[in-house]
Coordinates of C-alpha atoms and ligand atoms in Angstrom, one line a residue:
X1 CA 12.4 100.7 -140.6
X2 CA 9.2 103.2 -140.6
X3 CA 6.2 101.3 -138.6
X4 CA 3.3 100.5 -140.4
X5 CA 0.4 101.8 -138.9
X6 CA -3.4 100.8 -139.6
X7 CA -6.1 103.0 -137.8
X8 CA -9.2 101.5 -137.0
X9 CA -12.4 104.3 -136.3
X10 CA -11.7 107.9 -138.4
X11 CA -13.4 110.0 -135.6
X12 CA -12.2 112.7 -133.9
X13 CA -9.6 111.1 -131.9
X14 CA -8.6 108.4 -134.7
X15 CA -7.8 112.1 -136.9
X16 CA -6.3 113.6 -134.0
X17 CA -3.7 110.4 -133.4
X18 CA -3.2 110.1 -137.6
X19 CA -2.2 114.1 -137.6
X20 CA 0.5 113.6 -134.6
X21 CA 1.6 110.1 -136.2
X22 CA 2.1 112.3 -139.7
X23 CA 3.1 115.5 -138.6
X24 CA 4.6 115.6 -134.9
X25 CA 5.9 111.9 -134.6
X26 CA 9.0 109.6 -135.8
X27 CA 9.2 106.5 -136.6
X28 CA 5.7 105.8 -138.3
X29 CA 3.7 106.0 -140.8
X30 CA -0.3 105.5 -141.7
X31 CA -0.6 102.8 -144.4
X32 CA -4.6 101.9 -143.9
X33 CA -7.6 103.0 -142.7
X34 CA -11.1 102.6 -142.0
X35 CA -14.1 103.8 -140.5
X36 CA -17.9 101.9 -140.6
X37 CA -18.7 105.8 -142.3
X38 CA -16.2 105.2 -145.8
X39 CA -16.6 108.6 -146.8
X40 CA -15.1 109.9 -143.2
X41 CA -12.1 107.5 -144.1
X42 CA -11.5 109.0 -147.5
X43 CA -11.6 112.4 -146.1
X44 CA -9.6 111.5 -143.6
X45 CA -6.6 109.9 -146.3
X46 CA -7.3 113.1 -148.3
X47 CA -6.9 115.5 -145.3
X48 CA -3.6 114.3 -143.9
X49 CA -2.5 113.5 -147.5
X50 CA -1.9 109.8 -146.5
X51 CA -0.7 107.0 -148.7
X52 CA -3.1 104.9 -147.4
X53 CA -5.5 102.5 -148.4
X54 CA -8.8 102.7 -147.4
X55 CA -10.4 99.0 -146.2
X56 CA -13.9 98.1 -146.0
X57 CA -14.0 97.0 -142.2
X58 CA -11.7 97.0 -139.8
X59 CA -11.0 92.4 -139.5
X60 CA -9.6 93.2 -143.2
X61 CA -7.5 96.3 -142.1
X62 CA -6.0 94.2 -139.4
X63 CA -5.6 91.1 -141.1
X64 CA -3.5 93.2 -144.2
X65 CA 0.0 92.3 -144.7
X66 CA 0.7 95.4 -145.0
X67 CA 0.1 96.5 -141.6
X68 CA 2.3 95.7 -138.7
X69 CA 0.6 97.7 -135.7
X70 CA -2.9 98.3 -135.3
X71 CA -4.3 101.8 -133.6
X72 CA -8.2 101.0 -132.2
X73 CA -10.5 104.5 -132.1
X74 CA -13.4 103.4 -133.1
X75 CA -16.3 103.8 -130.5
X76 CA -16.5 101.7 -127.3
X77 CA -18.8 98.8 -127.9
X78 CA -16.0 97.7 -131.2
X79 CA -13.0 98.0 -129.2
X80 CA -13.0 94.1 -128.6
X81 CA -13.5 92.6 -131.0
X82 CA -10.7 94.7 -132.9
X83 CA -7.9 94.2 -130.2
X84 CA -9.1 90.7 -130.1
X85 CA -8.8 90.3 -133.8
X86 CA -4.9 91.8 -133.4
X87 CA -4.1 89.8 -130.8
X88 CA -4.9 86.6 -132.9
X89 CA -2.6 88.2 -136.2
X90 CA 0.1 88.3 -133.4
X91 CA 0.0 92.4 -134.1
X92 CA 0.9 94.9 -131.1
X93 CA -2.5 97.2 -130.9
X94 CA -3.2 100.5 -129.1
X95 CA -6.6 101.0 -127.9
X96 CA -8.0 104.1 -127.1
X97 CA -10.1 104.2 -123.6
X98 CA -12.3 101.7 -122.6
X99 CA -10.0 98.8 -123.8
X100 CA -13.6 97.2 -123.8
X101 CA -17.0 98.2 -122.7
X102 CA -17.7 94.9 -119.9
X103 CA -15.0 93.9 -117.6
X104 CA -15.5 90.4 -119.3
X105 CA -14.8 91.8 -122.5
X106 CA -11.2 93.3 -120.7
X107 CA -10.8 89.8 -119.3
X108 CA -10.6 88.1 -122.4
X109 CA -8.5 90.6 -123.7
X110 CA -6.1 89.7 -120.6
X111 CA -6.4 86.0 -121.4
X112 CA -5.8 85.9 -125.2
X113 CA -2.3 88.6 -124.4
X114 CA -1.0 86.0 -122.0
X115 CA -2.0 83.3 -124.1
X116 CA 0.1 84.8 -126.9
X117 CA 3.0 84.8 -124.7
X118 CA 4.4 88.4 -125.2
X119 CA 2.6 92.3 -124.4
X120 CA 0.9 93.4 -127.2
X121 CA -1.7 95.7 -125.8
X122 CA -1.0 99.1 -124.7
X123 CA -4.3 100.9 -123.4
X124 CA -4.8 104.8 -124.2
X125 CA -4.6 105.9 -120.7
X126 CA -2.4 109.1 -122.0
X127 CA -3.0 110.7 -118.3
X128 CA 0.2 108.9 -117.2
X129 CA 2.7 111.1 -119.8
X130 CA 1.7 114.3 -119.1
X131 CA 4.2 116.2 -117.5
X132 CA 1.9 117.8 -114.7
X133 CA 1.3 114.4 -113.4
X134 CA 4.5 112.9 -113.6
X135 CA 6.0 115.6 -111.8
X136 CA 3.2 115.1 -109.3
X137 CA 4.1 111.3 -109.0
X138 CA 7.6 112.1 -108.4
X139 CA 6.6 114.7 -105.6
X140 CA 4.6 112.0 -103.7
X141 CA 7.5 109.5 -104.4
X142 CA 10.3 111.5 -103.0
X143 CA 8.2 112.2 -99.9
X144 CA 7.8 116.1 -100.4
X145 CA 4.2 116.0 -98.9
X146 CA 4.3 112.6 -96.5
X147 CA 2.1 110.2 -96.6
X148 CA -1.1 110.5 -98.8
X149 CA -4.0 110.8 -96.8
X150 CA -6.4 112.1 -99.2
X151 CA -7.0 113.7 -103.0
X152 CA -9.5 116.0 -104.4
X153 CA -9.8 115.4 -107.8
X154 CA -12.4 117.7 -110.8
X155 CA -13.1 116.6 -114.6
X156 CA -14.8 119.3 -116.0
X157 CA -16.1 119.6 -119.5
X158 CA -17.8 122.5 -121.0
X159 CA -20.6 120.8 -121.9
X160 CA -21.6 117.0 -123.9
X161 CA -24.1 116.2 -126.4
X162 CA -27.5 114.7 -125.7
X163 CA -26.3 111.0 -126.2
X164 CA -23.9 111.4 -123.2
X165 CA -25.8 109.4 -120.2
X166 CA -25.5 109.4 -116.2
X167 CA -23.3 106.4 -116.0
X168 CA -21.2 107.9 -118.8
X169 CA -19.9 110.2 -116.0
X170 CA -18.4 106.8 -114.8
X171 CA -17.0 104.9 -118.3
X172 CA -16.2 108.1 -120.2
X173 CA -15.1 110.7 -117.8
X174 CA -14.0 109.3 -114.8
X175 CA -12.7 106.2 -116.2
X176 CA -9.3 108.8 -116.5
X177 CA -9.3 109.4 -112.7
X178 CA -9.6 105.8 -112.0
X179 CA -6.5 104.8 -114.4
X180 CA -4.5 108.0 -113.5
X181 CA -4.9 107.7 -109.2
X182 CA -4.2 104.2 -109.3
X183 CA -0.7 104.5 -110.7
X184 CA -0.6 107.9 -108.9
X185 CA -0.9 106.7 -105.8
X186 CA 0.3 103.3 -106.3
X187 CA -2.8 101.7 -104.6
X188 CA -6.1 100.2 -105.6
X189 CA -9.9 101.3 -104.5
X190 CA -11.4 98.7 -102.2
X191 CA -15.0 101.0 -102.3
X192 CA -17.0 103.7 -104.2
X193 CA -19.9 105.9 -103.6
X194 CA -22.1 108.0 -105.7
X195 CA -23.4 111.4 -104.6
X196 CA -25.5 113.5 -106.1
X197 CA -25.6 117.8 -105.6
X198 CA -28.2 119.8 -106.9
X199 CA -28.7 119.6 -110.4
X200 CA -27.0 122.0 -113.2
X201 CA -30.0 123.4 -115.5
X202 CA -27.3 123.5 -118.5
X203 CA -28.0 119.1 -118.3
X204 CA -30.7 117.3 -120.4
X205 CA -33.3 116.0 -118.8
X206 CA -32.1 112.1 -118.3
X207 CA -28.3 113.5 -117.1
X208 CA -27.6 113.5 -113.1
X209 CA -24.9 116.0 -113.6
X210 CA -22.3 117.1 -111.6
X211 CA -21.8 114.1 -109.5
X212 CA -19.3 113.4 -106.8
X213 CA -17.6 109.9 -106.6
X214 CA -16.0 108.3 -103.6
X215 CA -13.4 106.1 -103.6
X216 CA -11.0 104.5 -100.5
X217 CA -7.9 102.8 -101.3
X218 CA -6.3 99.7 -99.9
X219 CA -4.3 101.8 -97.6
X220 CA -7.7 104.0 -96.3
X221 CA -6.5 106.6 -98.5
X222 CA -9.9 108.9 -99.1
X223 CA -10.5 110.2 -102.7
X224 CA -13.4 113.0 -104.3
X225 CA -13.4 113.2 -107.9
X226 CA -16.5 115.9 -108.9
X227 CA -17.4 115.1 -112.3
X228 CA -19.3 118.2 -114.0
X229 CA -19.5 117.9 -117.7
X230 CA -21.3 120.7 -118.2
X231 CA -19.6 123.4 -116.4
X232 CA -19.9 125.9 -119.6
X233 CA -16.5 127.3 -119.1
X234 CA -13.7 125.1 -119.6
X235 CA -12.6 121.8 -119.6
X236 CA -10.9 121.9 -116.4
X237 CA -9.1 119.1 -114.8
X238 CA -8.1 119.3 -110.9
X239 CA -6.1 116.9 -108.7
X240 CA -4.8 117.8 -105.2
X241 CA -3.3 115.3 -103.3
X242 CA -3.2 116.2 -99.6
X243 CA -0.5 114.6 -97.4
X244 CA 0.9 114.6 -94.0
X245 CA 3.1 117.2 -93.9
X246 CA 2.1 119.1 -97.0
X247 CA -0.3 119.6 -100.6
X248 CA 0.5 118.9 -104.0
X249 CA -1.5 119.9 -106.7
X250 CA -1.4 119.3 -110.2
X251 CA -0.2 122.0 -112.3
X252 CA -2.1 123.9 -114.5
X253 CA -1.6 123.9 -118.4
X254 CA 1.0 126.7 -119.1
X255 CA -0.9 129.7 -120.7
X256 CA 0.4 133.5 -120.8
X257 CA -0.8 135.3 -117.7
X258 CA -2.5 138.7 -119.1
X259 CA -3.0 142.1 -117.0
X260 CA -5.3 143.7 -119.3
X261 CA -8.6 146.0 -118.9
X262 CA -8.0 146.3 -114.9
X263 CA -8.0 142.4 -114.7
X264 CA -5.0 139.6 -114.7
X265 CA -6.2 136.7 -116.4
X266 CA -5.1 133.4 -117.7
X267 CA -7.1 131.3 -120.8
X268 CA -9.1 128.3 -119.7
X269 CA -9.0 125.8 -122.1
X270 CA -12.1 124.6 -123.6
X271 CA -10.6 121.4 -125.9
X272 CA -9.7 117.9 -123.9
X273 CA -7.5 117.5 -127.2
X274 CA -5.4 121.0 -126.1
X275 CA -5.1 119.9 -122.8
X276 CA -3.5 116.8 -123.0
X277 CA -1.9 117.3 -126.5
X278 CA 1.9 116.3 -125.2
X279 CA 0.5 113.9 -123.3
X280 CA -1.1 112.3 -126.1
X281 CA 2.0 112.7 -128.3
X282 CA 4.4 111.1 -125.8
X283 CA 1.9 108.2 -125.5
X284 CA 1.6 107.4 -129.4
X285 CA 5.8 107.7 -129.5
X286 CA 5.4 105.3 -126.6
X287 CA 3.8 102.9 -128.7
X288 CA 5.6 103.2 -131.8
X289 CA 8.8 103.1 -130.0
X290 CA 7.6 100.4 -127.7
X291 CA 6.4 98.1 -131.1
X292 CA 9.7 99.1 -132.6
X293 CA 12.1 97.7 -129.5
X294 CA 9.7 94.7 -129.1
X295 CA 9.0 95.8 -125.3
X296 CA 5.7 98.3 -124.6
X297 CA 5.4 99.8 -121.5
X298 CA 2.7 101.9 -121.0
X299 CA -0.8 101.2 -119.6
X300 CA -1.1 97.3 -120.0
X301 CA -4.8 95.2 -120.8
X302 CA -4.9 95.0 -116.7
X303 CA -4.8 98.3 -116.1
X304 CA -8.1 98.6 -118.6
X305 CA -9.5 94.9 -116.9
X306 CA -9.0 96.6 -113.4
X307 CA -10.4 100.0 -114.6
X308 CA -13.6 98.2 -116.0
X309 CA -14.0 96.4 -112.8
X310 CA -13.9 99.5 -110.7
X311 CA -15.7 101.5 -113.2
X312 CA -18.6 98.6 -113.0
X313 CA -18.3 99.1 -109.1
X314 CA -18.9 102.8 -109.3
X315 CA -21.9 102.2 -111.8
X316 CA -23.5 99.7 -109.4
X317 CA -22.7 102.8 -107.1
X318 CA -24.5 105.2 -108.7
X319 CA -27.7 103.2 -108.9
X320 CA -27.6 101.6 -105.2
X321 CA -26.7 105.3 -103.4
X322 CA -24.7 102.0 -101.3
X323 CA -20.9 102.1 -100.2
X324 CA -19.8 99.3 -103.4
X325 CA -16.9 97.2 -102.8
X326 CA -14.6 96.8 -105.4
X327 CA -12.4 93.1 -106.0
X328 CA -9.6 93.6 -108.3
X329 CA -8.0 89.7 -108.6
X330 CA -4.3 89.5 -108.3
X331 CA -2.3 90.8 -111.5
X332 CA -1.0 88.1 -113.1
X333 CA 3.1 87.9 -112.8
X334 CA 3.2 88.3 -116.7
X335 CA 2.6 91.9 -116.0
X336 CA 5.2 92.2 -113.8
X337 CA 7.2 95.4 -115.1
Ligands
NAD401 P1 -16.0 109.7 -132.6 O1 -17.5 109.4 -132.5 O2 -15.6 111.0 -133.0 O3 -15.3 108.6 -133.5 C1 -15.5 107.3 -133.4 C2 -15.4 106.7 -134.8 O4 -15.6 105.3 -134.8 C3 -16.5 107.3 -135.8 O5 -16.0 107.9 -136.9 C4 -17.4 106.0 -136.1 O6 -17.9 106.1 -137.4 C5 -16.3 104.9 -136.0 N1 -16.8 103.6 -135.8 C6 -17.9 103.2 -135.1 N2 -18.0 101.9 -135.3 C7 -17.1 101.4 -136.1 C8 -16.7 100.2 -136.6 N3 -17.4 99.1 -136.3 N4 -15.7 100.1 -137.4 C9 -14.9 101.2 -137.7 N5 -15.2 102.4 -137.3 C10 -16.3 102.5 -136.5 O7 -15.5 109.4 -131.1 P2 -14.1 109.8 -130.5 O8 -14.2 110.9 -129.6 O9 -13.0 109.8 -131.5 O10 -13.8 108.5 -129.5 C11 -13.4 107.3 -130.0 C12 -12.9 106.4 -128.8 O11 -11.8 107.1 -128.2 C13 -13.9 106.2 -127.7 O12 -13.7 105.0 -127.1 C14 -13.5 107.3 -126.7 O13 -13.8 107.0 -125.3 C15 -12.0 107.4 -126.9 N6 -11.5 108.7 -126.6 C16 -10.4 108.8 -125.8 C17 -9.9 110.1 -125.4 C18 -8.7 110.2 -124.5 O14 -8.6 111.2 -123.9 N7 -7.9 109.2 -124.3 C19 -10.5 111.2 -125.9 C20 -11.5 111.1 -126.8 C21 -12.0 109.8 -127.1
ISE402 C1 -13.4 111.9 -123.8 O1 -14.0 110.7 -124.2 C2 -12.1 111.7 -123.2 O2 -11.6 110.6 -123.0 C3 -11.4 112.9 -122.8 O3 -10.1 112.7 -122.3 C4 -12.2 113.4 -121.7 O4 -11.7 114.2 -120.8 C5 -13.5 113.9 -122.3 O5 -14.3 114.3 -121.2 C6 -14.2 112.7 -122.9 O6 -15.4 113.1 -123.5

């Protein structure tokens, strides 16, 4: 039977997920939508061709018979209360990054899944299917470099609109890094630190932009993620994990290598959506499949409870200039793989 779908938030990545679930994926289909701008939902039915009926917020989307799984990409600060709202129809929900914008907000989110007894969050952390890293994971795993010592990490983005502020650098951007190391390395942070380098004059006025974050691991591993999100000429996304006996580095997206004009060049991409596009289709099969099978098993509620808590860590970081330690409780057994 073909999954019923309901998307919750029309933008940019709500389209992008609708035109992979319609055009690229099995197994699904859209049957409702909505978006707090209506016309932006109709455009979006009309776009994609969906049969899908447009709803008038997103409680009555989720609450429709007619939909059996929920996909959340509305902005941040609604993410809650729309997952919440799934959890208590007893629907399996997919929430884009952050699961919710306060590390309370995650932890109730972690309480009312457990309460309901079985998973039915799966957290848009599409890092962890693309190939690049995966192959990187299985490097580290199979001992090719020795033991971590350190990683050297870059999220680079062209260049964000004047609404994008300094600790945005932290909850937007390197929210990924602190998903994707954790199950990279299979470790958690236990400190962060905030630097600041000379300012980029491509940043508005209130942006500290690039920034360097500092983060040790359980097991003293060190990490540097530069966050530069207006570099102007790509979005660019480095990881090098450096080891005992040898470097791994994640691989760079396939593009034809050119000898043209007396140069050799390869594209840069300038689109996050380019970048991770099998990665974001593997994730959203994930889901369906997972919803389908009655077992998901991708990023769970506590990998966006602990990502909130470190993010909040790194925040406080960036104010204080201090070394911040960072708790992360014990994960509950019931997310046990
Ligand atoms: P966007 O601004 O393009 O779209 C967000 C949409 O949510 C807008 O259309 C807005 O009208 C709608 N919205 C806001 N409040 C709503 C409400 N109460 N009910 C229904 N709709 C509402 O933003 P975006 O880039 O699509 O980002 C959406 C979310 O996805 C953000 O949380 C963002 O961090 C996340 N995101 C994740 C990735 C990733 O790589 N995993 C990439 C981009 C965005
Ligand atoms: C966006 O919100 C994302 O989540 C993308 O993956 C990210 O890399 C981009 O920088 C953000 O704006």
């Amino acid at each position: 039977m073909t999954l019923k779908i309901g998307v919750v938030g029309t933008g940019a990545i709500g389209q992008d997920h609708i035109r992979r679930i319609t055009q690229a994926l099995s197994g699904a289909e859209v049957v409702a939508v909505n978006d707090i701008n209506p016309q932006q939902a109709r455009d979006t039915v009309a776009k994609y061709g969906l049969h899908a009926e447009v709803h008038a917020d997103g409680e009555a989307l989720i609450a429709s018979r007619d939909v059996e799984a929920v996909l959340v990409t509305s902005w941040g600060p609604t993410h809650e209360l729309f997952v919440l709202a799934a959890l208590a129809a007893g629907k399996p929900v997919f929430c884009e990054k952050p699961l919710a914008t306060t590390a309370d907000g995650c932890r109730r989110i972690v309480d009312a899944e457990i309460a309901a007894g079985r998973r039915l969050v799966q957290v848009g952390f599409m890092r962890r299917y693309d190939v690049g890293y995966r192959d990187l994971k299985k490097t580290i795993e199979q001992n090719a470099i020795g033991t971590p010592l350190m990683v050297h990490g870059a999220h680079r983005n062209p260049a964000v609109g004047d609404g994008y502020k300094t600790d945005m650098a932290i909850t937007d951007t390197l929210i990924h890094e602190i998903d994707v190391l954790r199950w990279l390395l299979r470790d958690d942070y236990t400190s962060a630190q905030v630097i600041y380098p000379r300012k980029t004059r491509n940043a508005s006025g209130h942006l500290a932009d690039p920034q360097i974050i500092l983060l040790e691991t359980t097991t003293g591993i060190r990490i540097d993620v530069e966050v530069f999100v207006n570099c102007v000429y790509g979005y660019d996304i480095q990881c090098e994990v450096v080891g005992e006996t040898g470097i791994a580095r994640l691989p760079e997206p396939a593009r034809v290598l050119m000898r043209s004009g007396a140069k050799r060049s390869v594209e840069i991409l300038t689109d996050w959506k380019e970048r991770f596009i099998d990665a974001y289709d593997v994730e959203i099969q994930a889901f369906i499949d997972g919803v389908r099978t009655g077992e998901l098993t991708g990023p769970t509620a506590w990998d966006g409870y602990a990502a909130a808590l470190i993010a909040d860590a790194c925040v406080k970081a960036q104010r204080t200039g201090a070394i911040e330690p960072i708790a992360i409780p014990p994960r509950p057994s019931f997310y046990d793989a």
